[in-house]
Coordinates of N, CA and C in Angstrom, one line a residue:
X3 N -7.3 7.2 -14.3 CA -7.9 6.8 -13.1 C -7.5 5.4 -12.8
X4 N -7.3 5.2 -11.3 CA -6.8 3.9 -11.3 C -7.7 3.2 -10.1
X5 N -8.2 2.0 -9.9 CA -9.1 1.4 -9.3 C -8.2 0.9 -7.8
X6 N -8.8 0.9 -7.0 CA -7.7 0.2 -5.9 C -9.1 -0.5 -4.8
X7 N -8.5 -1.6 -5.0 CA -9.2 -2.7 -4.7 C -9.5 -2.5 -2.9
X8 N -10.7 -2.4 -2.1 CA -10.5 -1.6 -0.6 C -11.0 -2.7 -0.2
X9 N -10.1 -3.4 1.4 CA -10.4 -4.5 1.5 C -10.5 -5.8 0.5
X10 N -9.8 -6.2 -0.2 CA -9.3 -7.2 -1.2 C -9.4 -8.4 -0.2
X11 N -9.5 -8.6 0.8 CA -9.1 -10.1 1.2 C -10.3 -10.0 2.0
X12 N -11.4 -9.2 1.7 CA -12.8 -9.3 2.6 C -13.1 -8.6 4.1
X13 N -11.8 -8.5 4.6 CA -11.6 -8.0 5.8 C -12.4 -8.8 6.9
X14 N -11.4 -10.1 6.9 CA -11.7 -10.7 7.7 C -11.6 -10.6 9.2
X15 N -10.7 -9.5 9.7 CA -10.8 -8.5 11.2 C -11.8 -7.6 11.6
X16 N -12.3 -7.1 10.2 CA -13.3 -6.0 10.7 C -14.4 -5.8 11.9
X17 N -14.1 -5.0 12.9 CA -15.0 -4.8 14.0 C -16.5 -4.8 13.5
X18 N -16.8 -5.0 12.5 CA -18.4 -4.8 11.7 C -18.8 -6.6 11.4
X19 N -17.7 -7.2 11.9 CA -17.9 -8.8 11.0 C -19.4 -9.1 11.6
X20 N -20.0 -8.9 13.1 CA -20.8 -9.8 13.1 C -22.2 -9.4 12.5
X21 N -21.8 -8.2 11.6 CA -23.3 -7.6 10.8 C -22.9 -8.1 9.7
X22 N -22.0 -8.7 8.9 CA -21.9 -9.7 7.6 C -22.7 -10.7 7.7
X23 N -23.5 -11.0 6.6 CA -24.5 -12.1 6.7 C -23.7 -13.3 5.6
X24 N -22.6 -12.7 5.1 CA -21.8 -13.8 4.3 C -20.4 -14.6 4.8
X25 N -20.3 -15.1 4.7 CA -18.9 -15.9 5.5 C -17.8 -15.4 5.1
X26 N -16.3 -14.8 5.9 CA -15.2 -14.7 5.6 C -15.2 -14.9 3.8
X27 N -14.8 -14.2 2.8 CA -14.5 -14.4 1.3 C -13.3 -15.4 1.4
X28 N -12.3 -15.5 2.5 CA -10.9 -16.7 2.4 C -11.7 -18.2 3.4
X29 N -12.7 -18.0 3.7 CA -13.1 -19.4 4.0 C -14.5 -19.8 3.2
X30 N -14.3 -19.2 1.6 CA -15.5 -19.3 0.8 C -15.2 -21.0 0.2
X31 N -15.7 -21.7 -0.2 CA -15.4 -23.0 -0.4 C -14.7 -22.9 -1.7
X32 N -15.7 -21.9 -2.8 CA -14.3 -21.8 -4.0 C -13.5 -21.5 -4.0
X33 N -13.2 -20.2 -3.1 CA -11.9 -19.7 -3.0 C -10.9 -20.7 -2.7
X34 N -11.4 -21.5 -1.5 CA -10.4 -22.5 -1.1 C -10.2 -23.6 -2.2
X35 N -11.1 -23.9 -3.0 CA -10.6 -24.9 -3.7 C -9.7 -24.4 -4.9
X36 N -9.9 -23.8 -5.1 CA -9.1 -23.2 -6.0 C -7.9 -22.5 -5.6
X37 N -7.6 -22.6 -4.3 CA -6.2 -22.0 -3.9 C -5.3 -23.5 -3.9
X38 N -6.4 -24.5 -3.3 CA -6.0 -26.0 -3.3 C -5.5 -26.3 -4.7
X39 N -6.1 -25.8 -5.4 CA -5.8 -26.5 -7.5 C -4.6 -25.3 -7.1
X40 N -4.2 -24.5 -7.1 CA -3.0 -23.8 -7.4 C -1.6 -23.7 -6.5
X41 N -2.2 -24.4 -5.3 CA -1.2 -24.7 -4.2 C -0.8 -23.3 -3.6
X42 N -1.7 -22.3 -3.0 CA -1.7 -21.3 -3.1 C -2.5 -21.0 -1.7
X43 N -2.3 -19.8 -1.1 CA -3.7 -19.6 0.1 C -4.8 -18.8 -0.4
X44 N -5.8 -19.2 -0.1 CA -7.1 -18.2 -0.7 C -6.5 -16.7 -0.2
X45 N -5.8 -15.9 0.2 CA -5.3 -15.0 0.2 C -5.0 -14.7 -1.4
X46 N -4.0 -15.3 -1.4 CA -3.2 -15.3 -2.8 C -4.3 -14.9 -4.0
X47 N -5.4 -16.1 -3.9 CA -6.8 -16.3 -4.8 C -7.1 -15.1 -4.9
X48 N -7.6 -14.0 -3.7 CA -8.4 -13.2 -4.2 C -7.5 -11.9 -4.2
X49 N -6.4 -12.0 -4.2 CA -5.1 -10.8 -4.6 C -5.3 -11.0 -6.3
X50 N -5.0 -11.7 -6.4 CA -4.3 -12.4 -8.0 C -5.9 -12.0 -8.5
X51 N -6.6 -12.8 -8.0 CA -7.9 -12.4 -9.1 C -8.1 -10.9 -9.4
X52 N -7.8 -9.5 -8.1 CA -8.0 -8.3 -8.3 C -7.0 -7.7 -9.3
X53 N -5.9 -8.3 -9.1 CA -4.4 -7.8 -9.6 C -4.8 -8.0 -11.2
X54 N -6.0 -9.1 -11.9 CA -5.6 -10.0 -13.2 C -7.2 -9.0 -13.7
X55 N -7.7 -8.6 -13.0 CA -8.9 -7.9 -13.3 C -8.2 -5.8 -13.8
X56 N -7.1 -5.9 -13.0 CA -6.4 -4.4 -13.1 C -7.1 -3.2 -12.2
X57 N -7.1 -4.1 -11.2 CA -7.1 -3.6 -9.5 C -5.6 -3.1 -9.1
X58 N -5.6 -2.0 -8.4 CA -4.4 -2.3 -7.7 C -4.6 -2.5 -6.3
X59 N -3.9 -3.5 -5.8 CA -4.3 -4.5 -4.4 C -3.4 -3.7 -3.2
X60 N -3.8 -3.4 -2.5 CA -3.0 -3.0 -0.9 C -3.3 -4.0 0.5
X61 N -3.0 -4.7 0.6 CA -3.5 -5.6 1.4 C -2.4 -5.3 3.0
X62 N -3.4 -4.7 3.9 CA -2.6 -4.4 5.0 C -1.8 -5.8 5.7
X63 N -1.7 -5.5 6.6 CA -1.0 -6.5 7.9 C 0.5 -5.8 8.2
X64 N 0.1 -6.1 9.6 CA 1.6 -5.8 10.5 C 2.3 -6.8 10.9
X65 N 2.0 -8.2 10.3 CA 2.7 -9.5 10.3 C 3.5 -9.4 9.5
X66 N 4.9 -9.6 9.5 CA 6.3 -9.9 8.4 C 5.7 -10.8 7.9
X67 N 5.4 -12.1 8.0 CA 5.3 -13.4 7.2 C 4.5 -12.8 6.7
X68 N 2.9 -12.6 7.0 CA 1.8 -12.1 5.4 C 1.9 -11.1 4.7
X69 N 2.9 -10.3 5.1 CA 3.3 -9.0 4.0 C 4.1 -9.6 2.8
X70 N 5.3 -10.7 3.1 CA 6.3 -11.6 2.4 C 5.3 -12.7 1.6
X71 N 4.1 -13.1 2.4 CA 3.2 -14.1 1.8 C 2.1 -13.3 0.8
X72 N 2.4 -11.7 1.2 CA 1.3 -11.4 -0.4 C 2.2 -10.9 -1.7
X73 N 3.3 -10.7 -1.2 CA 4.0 -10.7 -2.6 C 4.0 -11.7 -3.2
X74 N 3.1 -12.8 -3.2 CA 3.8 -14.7 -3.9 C 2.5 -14.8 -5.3
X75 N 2.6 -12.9 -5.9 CA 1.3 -13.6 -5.9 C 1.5 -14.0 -8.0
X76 N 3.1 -13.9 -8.2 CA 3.4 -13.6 -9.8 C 4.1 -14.7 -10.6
X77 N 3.3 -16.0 -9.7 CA 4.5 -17.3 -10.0 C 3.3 -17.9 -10.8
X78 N 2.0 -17.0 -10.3 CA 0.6 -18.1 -11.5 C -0.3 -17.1 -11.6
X79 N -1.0 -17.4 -12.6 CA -2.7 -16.8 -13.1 C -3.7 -18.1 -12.7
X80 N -4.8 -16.8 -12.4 CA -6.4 -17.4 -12.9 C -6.8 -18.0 -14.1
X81 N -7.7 -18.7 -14.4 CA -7.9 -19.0 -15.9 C -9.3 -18.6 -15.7
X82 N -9.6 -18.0 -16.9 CA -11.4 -17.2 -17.4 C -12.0 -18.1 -16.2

């Protein structure tokens, strides 16, 4: 059995956003700081974190650049 991570990046488009009572997961303040310590986009953060947990990550987009920008994600780790 294999786990696959649905919505990994929070789904920050979703037509349901204005019934979330939590903020975007990429404009979370840790996320961002810690993409900041890794020189990284909180994208990346919460790819890597699913990918290091043994998620497998699908992260849509019909943008070239963020399809190119989610493959960046094997140049670093999370630490515990």
């Amino acid at each position: 059995m294999v786990v696959i991570a649905h919505t990994s990046l929070g789904s920050p488009g979703n037509c349901m956003s204005d019934h979330h009572t939590s903020p975007p997961l990429m404009e979370d303040p840790v996320i961002k700081r810690i993409a900041a310590e890794h020189g990284k986009d909180p994208s990346h953060i919460l790819l890597r974190w699913s990918i290091q947990k043994g998620n497998v990550v699908i992260p849509k987009s019909v943008t070239p650049s963020r399809i190119a920008s989610n493959a960046e994600l094997f140049d670093f780790e999370l630490s515990e």
